[in-house]
Coordinates of N, CA and C and ligand atoms in Angstrom, one line a residue:
X1075 N 27.0 -102.6 70.7 CA 28.2 -101.8 70.6 C 28.2 -100.7 71.6
X1076 N 29.1 -100.8 72.6 CA 29.2 -99.9 73.7 C 29.7 -98.5 73.1
X1077 N 29.0 -97.5 73.5 CA 29.3 -96.2 72.9 C 30.7 -95.8 73.4
X1078 N 31.1 -96.3 74.6 CA 32.4 -96.0 75.2 C 33.5 -96.6 74.3
X1079 N 33.2 -97.6 73.5 CA 34.2 -98.2 72.7 C 34.1 -97.7 71.2
X1080 N 33.4 -96.6 71.0 CA 33.2 -96.1 69.7 C 33.7 -94.6 69.7
X1081 N 34.2 -94.2 68.5 CA 34.5 -92.8 68.4 C 33.4 -92.1 67.5
X1082 N 33.5 -90.8 67.4 CA 32.4 -90.1 66.7 C 32.3 -90.5 65.2
X1083 N 33.4 -90.8 64.6 CA 33.4 -91.1 63.2 C 32.6 -92.4 63.0
X1084 N 32.8 -93.4 63.9 CA 32.0 -94.6 63.8 C 30.5 -94.4 64.0
X1085 N 30.2 -93.5 64.9 CA 28.7 -93.2 65.0 C 28.2 -92.5 63.8
X1086 N 29.0 -91.6 63.2 CA 28.6 -91.0 62.0 C 28.4 -92.0 60.9
X1087 N 29.3 -92.9 60.7 CA 29.1 -94.0 59.7 C 27.9 -94.8 60.0
X1088 N 27.7 -95.2 61.2 CA 26.5 -96.0 61.6 C 25.2 -95.3 61.2
X1089 N 25.2 -93.9 61.4 CA 24.0 -93.2 61.1 C 23.7 -93.0 59.6
X1090 N 24.6 -93.3 58.8 CA 24.4 -93.3 57.4 C 23.4 -94.4 56.9
X1091 N 23.4 -95.5 57.7 CA 22.6 -96.6 57.3 C 21.6 -97.0 58.3
X1092 N 21.7 -96.5 59.5 CA 20.7 -96.9 60.6 C 20.4 -95.8 61.5
X1093 N 19.3 -95.9 62.3 CA 18.9 -94.8 63.2 C 18.4 -95.3 64.6
X1094 N 18.9 -96.5 65.0 CA 18.5 -97.1 66.2 C 19.6 -97.0 67.3
X1095 N 19.2 -96.6 68.5 CA 20.1 -96.5 69.6 C 19.4 -97.1 70.9
X1096 N 20.3 -97.5 71.8 CA 19.8 -98.1 73.0 C 20.2 -97.2 74.2
X1097 N 19.2 -96.9 75.1 CA 19.5 -96.0 76.3 C 19.1 -96.8 77.5
X1098 N 20.1 -97.3 78.3 CA 19.8 -98.0 79.5 C 19.5 -97.0 80.7
X1099 N 18.5 -97.3 81.5 CA 18.2 -96.4 82.7 C 18.4 -97.2 84.0
X1100 N 19.1 -96.7 84.9 CA 19.4 -97.4 86.1 C 19.0 -96.6 87.4
X1101 N 19.6 -96.9 88.5 CA 19.3 -96.2 89.7 C 20.4 -96.5 90.7
X1102 N 20.6 -95.6 91.6 CA 21.6 -95.9 92.7 C 20.8 -95.9 94.0
X1103 N 20.6 -97.1 94.5 CA 19.7 -97.3 95.6 C 19.9 -98.6 96.4
X1104 N 19.5 -98.7 97.6 CA 19.7 -99.9 98.4 C 19.1 -101.1 97.7
X1105 N 19.9 -102.2 97.8 CA 19.4 -103.5 97.3 C 19.9 -104.5 98.4
X1106 N 19.5 -104.2 99.6 CA 19.9 -105.1 100.7 C 21.4 -105.4 100.7
X1107 N 21.8 -106.6 100.7 CA 23.3 -106.9 100.7 C 23.9 -106.8 99.3
X1108 N 23.1 -106.6 98.3 CA 23.7 -106.5 96.9 C 24.2 -105.1 96.6
X1109 N 24.8 -104.9 95.5 CA 25.4 -103.6 95.1 C 24.3 -102.5 95.1
X1110 N 24.7 -101.3 95.5 CA 23.8 -100.2 95.3 C 23.5 -99.9 93.9
X1111 N 24.3 -100.4 93.0 CA 24.2 -100.1 91.6 C 23.5 -101.3 90.8
X1112 N 22.8 -102.2 91.5 CA 22.1 -103.3 90.9 C 21.4 -102.9 89.6
X1113 N 20.5 -101.9 89.7 CA 19.6 -101.6 88.6 C 20.4 -101.0 87.4
X1114 N 21.5 -100.3 87.7 CA 22.3 -99.7 86.6 C 23.1 -100.9 86.0
X1115 N 23.7 -101.7 86.8 CA 24.5 -102.8 86.3 C 23.7 -103.7 85.4
X1116 N 22.5 -104.1 85.9 CA 21.6 -105.0 85.1 C 21.1 -104.4 83.8
X1117 N 20.7 -103.1 83.9 CA 20.1 -102.4 82.7 C 21.2 -102.3 81.7
X1118 N 22.4 -101.9 82.1 CA 23.5 -101.7 81.1 C 23.9 -103.0 80.5
X1119 N 24.1 -104.1 81.3 CA 24.6 -105.4 80.8 C 23.5 -106.0 79.9
X1120 N 22.2 -105.9 80.4 CA 21.1 -106.4 79.5 C 21.1 -105.8 78.2
X1121 N 21.3 -104.4 78.2 CA 21.3 -103.7 76.9 C 22.5 -104.1 76.0
X1122 N 23.7 -104.3 76.6 CA 24.9 -104.7 75.8 C 24.7 -106.1 75.3
X1123 N 24.3 -107.0 76.2 CA 24.2 -108.4 75.8 C 23.2 -108.6 74.7
X1124 N 22.1 -107.9 74.8 CA 21.0 -108.0 73.8 C 21.4 -107.4 72.5
X1125 N 22.0 -106.2 72.6 CA 22.4 -105.5 71.4 C 23.6 -106.0 70.6
X1126 N 24.4 -106.7 71.3 CA 25.8 -107.0 70.8 C 25.7 -107.6 69.4
X1127 N 25.0 -108.7 69.2 CA 25.0 -109.3 67.8 C 24.3 -108.5 66.8
X1128 N 23.6 -107.5 67.2 CA 22.8 -106.6 66.3 C 23.6 -105.4 65.9
X1129 N 24.7 -105.1 66.6 CA 25.5 -103.9 66.3 C 24.9 -102.6 66.5
X1130 N 24.0 -102.6 67.5 CA 23.3 -101.3 67.8 C 24.1 -100.6 68.9
X1131 N 24.3 -99.2 68.7 CA 25.1 -98.5 69.7 C 24.3 -98.4 71.1
X1132 N 25.0 -98.7 72.2 CA 24.4 -98.7 73.5 C 25.0 -97.5 74.2
X1133 N 24.2 -96.5 74.6 CA 24.7 -95.4 75.3 C 24.9 -95.7 76.8
X1134 N 25.8 -94.9 77.5 CA 26.0 -95.2 78.9 C 24.7 -95.2 79.7
X1135 N 24.7 -96.0 80.7 CA 23.5 -96.1 81.6 C 23.3 -94.7 82.3
X1136 N 22.1 -94.3 82.5 CA 21.8 -93.2 83.4 C 21.7 -93.8 84.8
X1137 N 22.8 -93.6 85.5 CA 22.9 -94.3 86.8 C 22.1 -93.8 88.0
X1138 N 21.4 -92.7 87.8 CA 20.6 -92.1 88.8 C 19.1 -92.2 88.4
X1139 N 18.2 -92.5 89.3 CA 16.8 -92.6 88.9 C 16.0 -92.0 90.0
X1140 N 14.7 -92.4 89.9 CA 13.7 -91.8 90.9 C 13.4 -92.8 92.0
X1141 N 13.9 -92.6 93.2 CA 13.8 -93.6 94.2 C 13.7 -92.9 95.6
X1142 N 12.7 -92.0 95.8 CA 12.6 -91.3 97.0 C 12.3 -92.1 98.2
X1143 N 11.6 -93.2 98.0 CA 11.2 -94.1 99.2 C 12.4 -94.8 99.9
X1144 N 13.6 -94.9 99.2 CA 14.7 -95.5 99.8 C 15.7 -94.5 100.4
X1145 N 15.3 -93.2 100.5 CA 16.2 -92.2 100.9 C 16.8 -92.3 102.3
X1146 N 16.2 -93.1 103.1 CA 16.7 -93.3 104.5 C 17.8 -94.4 104.5
X1147 N 18.1 -95.0 103.3 CA 19.2 -96.0 103.2 C 20.4 -95.3 102.7
X1148 N 21.6 -95.3 103.4 CA 22.8 -94.6 103.0 C 23.2 -95.1 101.6
X1149 N 23.6 -94.2 100.8 CA 24.1 -94.5 99.4 C 23.0 -94.4 98.4
X1150 N 21.8 -94.2 98.8 CA 20.7 -94.0 97.8 C 20.6 -92.6 97.5
X1151 N 20.6 -92.3 96.2 CA 20.4 -91.0 95.6 C 19.2 -90.9 94.7
X1152 N 18.3 -90.0 95.0 CA 17.1 -89.9 94.1 C 17.1 -88.6 93.4
X1153 N 16.7 -88.6 92.1 CA 16.4 -87.4 91.4 C 14.9 -87.1 91.5
X1154 N 14.6 -85.8 91.5 CA 13.2 -85.4 91.5 C 12.6 -85.8 90.1
X1155 N 11.3 -86.1 90.1 CA 10.6 -86.5 88.9 C 10.9 -85.5 87.8
X1156 N 10.8 -84.2 88.1 CA 10.9 -83.1 87.1 C 12.4 -83.1 86.6
X1157 N 13.3 -83.3 87.5 CA 14.7 -83.3 87.1 C 15.0 -84.5 86.2
X1158 N 14.4 -85.6 86.6 CA 14.7 -86.9 85.9 C 14.1 -86.8 84.4
X1159 N 12.9 -86.4 84.3 CA 12.3 -86.3 83.0 C 13.0 -85.2 82.2
X1160 N 13.5 -84.2 82.8 CA 14.2 -83.2 82.1 C 15.5 -83.8 81.5
X1161 N 16.2 -84.6 82.3 CA 17.4 -85.2 81.8 C 17.2 -86.2 80.7
X1162 N 16.2 -87.0 80.9 CA 15.8 -88.0 79.8 C 15.4 -87.3 78.5
X1163 N 14.7 -86.2 78.7 CA 14.2 -85.4 77.5 C 15.5 -84.8 76.8
X1164 N 16.4 -84.3 77.5 CA 17.6 -83.8 76.9 C 18.4 -84.9 76.2
X1165 N 18.5 -86.0 76.8 CA 19.2 -87.1 76.1 C 18.5 -87.5 74.8
X1166 N 17.1 -87.6 74.9 CA 16.4 -88.0 73.7 C 16.5 -86.9 72.6
X1167 N 16.5 -85.6 73.0 CA 16.7 -84.5 72.1 C 18.1 -84.6 71.4
X1168 N 19.1 -85.0 72.2 CA 20.4 -85.1 71.7 C 20.5 -86.2 70.7
X1169 N 19.9 -87.3 71.0 CA 19.9 -88.5 70.0 C 19.2 -88.0 68.7
X1170 N 18.1 -87.3 68.9 CA 17.3 -86.9 67.7 C 18.2 -85.9 66.8
X1171 N 18.8 -85.0 67.5 CA 19.7 -84.1 66.7 C 20.8 -84.8 66.0
X1172 N 21.3 -85.9 66.5 CA 22.3 -86.6 65.9 C 21.8 -87.4 64.7
X1173 N 20.5 -87.7 64.7 CA 19.9 -88.4 63.6 C 19.3 -89.8 64.0
X1174 N 19.3 -90.1 65.3 CA 18.6 -91.3 65.7 C 17.1 -91.0 65.7
X1175 N 16.4 -92.0 65.2 CA 14.9 -91.9 65.1 C 14.2 -93.0 65.9
X1176 N 14.9 -94.2 66.0 CA 14.3 -95.2 66.9 C 15.2 -95.4 68.1
X1177 N 14.5 -95.3 69.2 CA 15.3 -95.3 70.5 C 14.7 -96.4 71.4
X1178 N 15.5 -97.3 71.8 CA 15.1 -98.4 72.7 C 15.6 -98.1 74.1
X1179 N 14.6 -97.7 75.0 CA 15.0 -97.4 76.4 C 14.9 -98.7 77.2
X1180 N 16.0 -99.1 77.7 CA 16.0 -100.3 78.5 C 16.0 -99.9 80.0
X1181 N 14.9 -100.0 80.7 CA 14.8 -99.6 82.0 C 15.0 -100.7 83.0
X1182 N 15.8 -100.4 84.1 CA 16.1 -101.3 85.1 C 15.5 -101.0 86.5
X1183 N 14.6 -100.0 86.5 CA 14.1 -99.6 87.9 C 12.7 -99.1 87.8
X1184 N 11.8 -99.8 88.5 CA 10.4 -99.4 88.5 C 10.0 -98.0 88.7
X1185 N 10.8 -97.3 89.6 CA 10.6 -95.9 89.9 C 10.8 -95.0 88.8
X1186 N 11.5 -95.5 87.7 CA 11.8 -94.6 86.5 C 10.6 -94.6 85.6
X1187 N 9.4 -95.1 86.0 CA 8.3 -95.1 85.1 C 8.0 -93.7 84.5
X1188 N 8.2 -92.6 85.2 CA 7.9 -91.3 84.6 C 8.7 -91.1 83.2
X1189 N 9.8 -91.8 83.0 CA 10.5 -91.7 81.8 C 9.7 -92.3 80.6
X1190 N 8.9 -93.3 81.0 CA 8.0 -93.9 80.0 C 6.9 -93.0 79.6
X1191 N 6.3 -92.3 80.5 CA 5.3 -91.2 80.1 C 6.0 -90.2 79.3
X1192 N 7.2 -89.8 79.7 CA 7.9 -88.7 78.9 C 8.1 -89.2 77.5
X1193 N 8.5 -90.5 77.3 CA 8.8 -91.0 76.0 C 7.6 -90.8 75.1
X1194 N 6.4 -91.1 75.6 CA 5.2 -91.0 74.7 C 4.9 -89.5 74.4
X1195 N 5.2 -88.6 75.4 CA 5.0 -87.2 75.1 C 6.0 -86.7 74.1
X1196 N 7.3 -87.2 74.2 CA 8.4 -86.8 73.4 C 8.1 -87.2 71.9
X1197 N 7.5 -88.4 71.7 CA 7.2 -88.8 70.4 C 6.1 -87.9 69.7
X1198 N 5.2 -87.4 70.6 CA 4.2 -86.5 70.0 C 4.8 -85.2 69.6
X1199 N 5.9 -84.8 70.3 CA 6.6 -83.6 69.9 C 7.6 -83.8 68.8
X1200 N 7.9 -85.1 68.5 CA 8.9 -85.4 67.4 C 8.3 -86.4 66.5
X1201 N 7.4 -86.0 65.6 CA 6.7 -86.9 64.7 C 7.8 -87.7 63.8
X1202 N 7.5 -88.9 63.5 CA 8.4 -89.7 62.7 C 9.5 -90.4 63.5
X1203 N 9.3 -90.4 64.9 CA 10.2 -91.2 65.7 C 9.5 -92.4 66.3
X1204 N 10.2 -93.3 66.9 CA 9.6 -94.4 67.6 C 10.5 -94.7 68.8
X1205 N 9.9 -94.7 70.0 CA 10.6 -95.0 71.2 C 9.9 -96.2 71.9
X1206 N 10.7 -97.2 72.2 CA 10.2 -98.3 73.0 C 10.7 -98.2 74.4
X1207 N 9.8 -98.3 75.4 CA 10.2 -98.3 76.8 C 10.1 -99.7 77.4
X1208 N 11.2 -100.3 77.7 CA 11.2 -101.7 78.0 C 11.7 -102.0 79.5
X1209 N 10.8 -102.5 80.3 CA 11.2 -102.9 81.7 C 11.6 -104.4 81.5
X1210 N 12.9 -104.6 81.5 CA 13.4 -106.0 81.2 C 12.9 -107.0 82.2
X1211 N 12.8 -106.7 83.5 CA 12.6 -107.7 84.5 C 11.1 -108.1 84.6
X1212 N 10.2 -107.3 84.1 CA 8.8 -107.8 84.2 C 8.1 -108.0 82.8
X1213 N 9.0 -108.1 81.8 CA 8.5 -108.4 80.4 C 8.0 -109.9 80.5
X1214 N 6.9 -110.2 79.7 CA 6.2 -111.5 79.9 C 7.1 -112.7 80.0
X1215 N 8.0 -112.9 79.1 CA 8.8 -114.2 79.1 C 9.7 -114.2 80.3
X1216 N 10.3 -113.1 80.6 CA 11.3 -113.0 81.7 C 10.5 -113.2 83.0
X1217 N 9.4 -112.6 83.2 CA 8.6 -112.7 84.4 C 8.1 -114.2 84.5
X1218 N 7.7 -114.8 83.4 CA 7.3 -116.2 83.5 C 8.5 -117.1 84.0
X1219 N 9.7 -116.8 83.5 CA 10.9 -117.5 83.9 C 11.1 -117.4 85.4
X1220 N 10.9 -116.1 85.9 CA 11.1 -115.9 87.4 C 10.1 -116.7 88.1
X1221 N 8.8 -116.7 87.7 CA 7.8 -117.5 88.4 C 8.1 -119.0 88.4
X1222 N 8.6 -119.4 87.2 CA 9.0 -120.9 87.1 C 10.1 -121.3 88.1
X1223 N 11.0 -120.4 88.3 CA 12.2 -120.7 89.2 C 11.7 -120.6 90.6
X1224 N 11.0 -119.5 91.0 CA 10.6 -119.3 92.4 C 9.6 -118.1 92.4
X1225 N 8.3 -118.3 92.6 CA 7.4 -117.2 92.6 C 7.6 -116.2 93.7
X1226 N 8.3 -116.5 94.7 CA 8.5 -115.5 95.8 C 9.8 -114.8 95.4
X1227 N 9.7 -113.7 94.7 CA 10.8 -112.9 94.1 C 10.4 -111.4 94.1
X1228 N 11.4 -110.6 94.4 CA 11.1 -109.2 94.5 C 12.4 -108.4 94.5
X1229 N 12.2 -107.1 94.7 CA 13.3 -106.1 94.8 C 14.3 -106.7 95.8
X1230 N 15.6 -106.7 95.4 CA 16.7 -107.1 96.2 C 16.7 -108.5 96.7
X1231 N 15.8 -109.3 96.2 CA 15.8 -110.8 96.5 C 16.7 -111.5 95.5
X1232 N 16.7 -112.8 95.5 CA 17.5 -113.6 94.6 C 17.4 -113.2 93.1
X1233 N 16.2 -112.7 92.7 CA 16.0 -112.4 91.3 C 16.9 -111.2 90.8
X1234 N 17.6 -110.5 91.7 CA 18.5 -109.5 91.3 C 19.9 -109.9 91.7
X1235 N 20.1 -111.1 92.2 CA 21.4 -111.5 92.7 C 22.1 -112.4 91.6
X1236 N 22.8 -111.7 90.8 CA 23.6 -112.3 89.7 C 25.1 -112.2 90.1
X1237 N 25.9 -113.1 89.5 CA 27.3 -113.0 89.8 C 27.9 -111.5 89.6
X1238 N 27.2 -110.8 88.7 CA 27.6 -109.4 88.4 C 27.0 -108.3 89.3
X1239 N 26.1 -108.7 90.2 CA 25.6 -107.7 91.2 C 25.9 -108.1 92.6
X1240 N 26.5 -109.3 92.8 CA 26.8 -109.8 94.1 C 28.1 -109.2 94.7
X1241 N 28.1 -109.0 96.0 CA 29.2 -108.5 96.7 C 29.8 -109.6 97.6
X1242 N 31.1 -109.5 97.9 CA 31.7 -110.6 98.8 C 30.9 -110.5 100.2
X1243 N 30.8 -111.7 100.8 CA 30.2 -111.7 102.1 C 29.0 -112.6 102.1
X1244 N 28.5 -113.0 103.3 CA 27.4 -113.9 103.4 C 26.1 -113.2 103.5
X1245 N 25.1 -113.7 102.7 CA 23.7 -113.2 102.7 C 22.9 -114.2 103.6
X1246 N 21.8 -113.7 104.1 CA 20.9 -114.6 104.9 C 20.5 -115.8 104.0
X1247 N 20.3 -116.9 104.6 CA 19.9 -118.1 103.8 C 18.4 -118.4 103.9
X1248 N 17.7 -117.7 104.8 CA 16.2 -118.0 104.9 C 15.4 -117.2 103.9
X1249 N 14.2 -117.7 103.6 CA 13.3 -117.0 102.7 C 12.6 -115.9 103.5
X1250 N 12.8 -114.7 103.1 CA 12.1 -113.6 103.7 C 10.6 -113.5 103.3
X1251 N 9.6 -113.4 104.2 CA 8.2 -113.3 103.7 C 8.0 -112.0 102.9
X1252 N 7.1 -112.1 101.9 CA 6.8 -110.9 101.1 C 6.3 -109.8 102.0
X1253 N 6.7 -108.6 101.7 CA 6.2 -107.4 102.4 C 4.9 -107.0 101.8
X1254 N 4.1 -106.2 102.5 CA 2.9 -105.6 102.0 C 3.2 -104.4 101.2
X1255 N 3.2 -104.6 99.9 CA 3.7 -103.6 98.9 C 2.8 -102.3 99.0
X1256 N 1.5 -102.5 99.0 CA 0.6 -101.4 99.0 C 0.8 -100.6 100.3
X1257 N 1.0 -101.3 101.4 CA 1.2 -100.5 102.7 C 2.5 -99.8 102.6
X1258 N 3.5 -100.4 102.0 CA 4.8 -99.7 102.0 C 4.8 -98.5 101.1
X1259 N 4.0 -98.5 100.1 CA 3.9 -97.3 99.2 C 3.3 -96.1 99.9
X1260 N 2.7 -96.3 101.0 CA 2.1 -95.2 101.8 C 3.0 -94.8 102.9
X1261 N 4.2 -95.2 102.9 CA 5.1 -94.9 104.0 C 6.2 -93.9 103.6
X1262 N 6.6 -93.0 104.5 CA 7.7 -92.1 104.3 C 9.0 -92.9 104.4
X1263 N 10.1 -92.2 103.9 CA 11.4 -93.0 103.8 C 11.8 -93.6 105.2
X1264 N 11.7 -92.9 106.3 CA 12.2 -93.4 107.6 C 11.3 -94.6 108.0
X1265 N 10.0 -94.5 107.8 CA 9.1 -95.6 108.1 C 9.4 -96.8 107.2
X1266 N 9.6 -96.5 106.0 CA 9.9 -97.6 105.0 C 11.1 -98.4 105.5
X1267 N 12.2 -97.7 105.9 CA 13.4 -98.4 106.4 C 13.1 -99.2 107.6
X1268 N 12.3 -98.6 108.5 CA 12.0 -99.3 109.8 C 11.2 -100.6 109.5
X1269 N 10.3 -100.6 108.6 CA 9.4 -101.7 108.3 C 10.2 -102.7 107.4
X1270 N 10.9 -102.2 106.5 CA 11.5 -103.1 105.4 C 12.8 -103.7 105.9
X1271 N 13.5 -103.1 106.9 CA 14.7 -103.7 107.5 C 15.8 -103.7 106.4
X1272 N 16.4 -104.9 106.1 CA 17.5 -104.9 105.2 C 17.3 -104.4 103.8
X1273 N 16.0 -104.4 103.4 CA 15.7 -103.8 102.0 C 15.1 -104.8 101.1
X1274 N 15.3 -106.1 101.3 CA 14.7 -107.2 100.5 C 13.2 -107.1 100.7
X1275 N 12.4 -107.1 99.6 CA 11.0 -107.1 99.7 C 10.4 -108.4 100.0
X1276 N 11.2 -109.5 99.8 CA 10.7 -110.8 100.0 C 11.3 -111.9 99.1
X1277 N 11.5 -113.1 99.7 CA 12.1 -114.1 98.9 C 13.5 -114.5 99.4
X1278 N 14.0 -115.6 98.8 CA 15.4 -116.0 99.1 C 16.4 -114.9 98.7
X1279 N 17.5 -114.8 99.3 CA 18.5 -113.8 98.9 C 19.4 -114.3 97.8
X1280 N 19.5 -115.6 97.6 CA 20.4 -116.1 96.6 C 19.8 -117.4 96.1
X1281 N 20.0 -117.7 94.8 CA 19.7 -119.0 94.2 C 20.9 -119.5 93.4
X1282 N 20.7 -120.6 92.8 CA 21.8 -121.3 92.1 C 22.2 -120.4 90.9
X1283 N 23.5 -120.4 90.6 CA 24.0 -119.6 89.5 C 23.5 -120.1 88.1
X1284 N 23.2 -121.4 88.0 CA 22.7 -121.9 86.7 C 21.3 -121.4 86.5
X1285 N 20.5 -121.3 87.5 CA 19.2 -120.8 87.4 C 19.2 -119.3 87.0
X1286 N 20.2 -118.6 87.6 CA 20.3 -117.2 87.3 C 20.7 -117.0 85.9
X1287 N 21.6 -117.8 85.4 CA 22.1 -117.7 84.0 C 20.9 -118.0 83.0
X1288 N 20.1 -119.0 83.4 CA 18.9 -119.3 82.6 C 17.9 -118.1 82.5
X1289 N 17.7 -117.5 83.7 CA 16.9 -116.3 83.8 C 17.5 -115.1 82.9
X1290 N 18.8 -115.0 83.0 CA 19.4 -113.9 82.3 C 19.3 -114.1 80.7
X1291 N 19.5 -115.4 80.3 CA 19.4 -115.7 78.9 C 18.0 -115.5 78.4
X1292 N 17.0 -115.8 79.2 CA 15.6 -115.5 78.8 C 15.4 -114.0 78.6
X1293 N 15.9 -113.2 79.5 CA 15.8 -111.8 79.4 C 16.5 -111.2 78.2
X1294 N 17.7 -111.7 77.9 CA 18.5 -111.2 76.8 C 17.7 -111.6 75.5
X1295 N 17.2 -112.8 75.4 CA 16.5 -113.2 74.2 C 15.3 -112.4 73.9
X1296 N 14.5 -112.2 75.0 CA 13.3 -111.4 74.9 C 13.6 -109.9 74.5
X1297 N 14.6 -109.4 75.2 CA 15.0 -108.0 74.9 C 15.5 -107.8 73.5
X1298 N 16.3 -108.8 73.0 CA 16.8 -108.7 71.7 C 15.7 -108.7 70.6
X1299 N 14.7 -109.6 70.8 CA 13.6 -109.7 69.9 C 12.9 -108.3 69.7
X1300 N 12.7 -107.6 70.9 CA 12.0 -106.3 70.8 C 12.9 -105.3 70.2
X1301 N 14.2 -105.4 70.3 CA 15.1 -104.5 69.7 C 15.1 -104.7 68.2
X1302 N 14.9 -105.9 67.7 CA 14.9 -106.2 66.3 C 13.6 -105.7 65.6
X1303 N 12.5 -105.7 66.4 CA 11.2 -105.2 65.8 C 10.0 -106.0 66.3
X1304 N 8.9 -105.7 65.8 CA 8.6 -104.7 64.8 C 8.8 -103.3 65.3
X1305 N 9.2 -102.4 64.4 CA 9.3 -100.9 64.8 C 8.3 -100.2 64.0
X1306 N 7.7 -99.1 64.5 CA 6.9 -98.2 63.8 C 7.7 -97.5 62.7
X1307 N 7.0 -97.1 61.7 CA 7.7 -96.3 60.6 C 8.3 -95.0 61.2
X1308 N 9.5 -94.7 60.7 CA 10.1 -93.5 61.1 C 10.5 -92.7 59.9
X1309 N 10.8 -91.4 60.1 CA 11.2 -90.5 58.9 C 12.5 -89.9 59.3
X1310 N 13.4 -89.8 58.3 CA 14.7 -89.2 58.6 C 14.9 -88.0 57.7
Ligands
ZN2589 ZN1 16.6 -103.4 91.6

């Protein structure tokens, strides 16, 4: 249930019998020829598709994340780690005040990992709550599906190229060799752009839509199972 399609009375009613909410986390950053909003689009859609039959409210995606390494690419906006964790903390606090006790964070961007650390700290400060931090793209079943389709997959490659993240225009057809990830992590933003070029970390730019739908379905099923449980005991 998209929170944008609900009014406050509906949320109040929901909270009378349940306490689970979904918070998608995204990023606004270069994805080679794909949308700058890939991570936000995928996190929010994954959250909505997985939660839909369960009737869990899905809050709007946090469309900015932590992505300092891509700052030399126009359109990329990065929040500082302290700003980011402060925002996520305020959102969790808000959910708690409203009466939510189980919170499913659906993360769509690796750089947002500090929110995962924050979540464990936040639970220690809020006994009786349970927060799951879920990276949809590298969860075991989804990652296995990626490997089965094509093991050469990475940031801004085919594995992020869905009909809902694709832009009009032609993408390169060759397979880009995998970059040296460890070396890239030691580069400043300008060097990163120089070395990385278009922004794809490695792999084909596009694959068959049927394969992409199968990957998406795997992700939705895996995410939905985790939303359903098991959940730690909570107190209201
Ligand atoms: Zn991405």
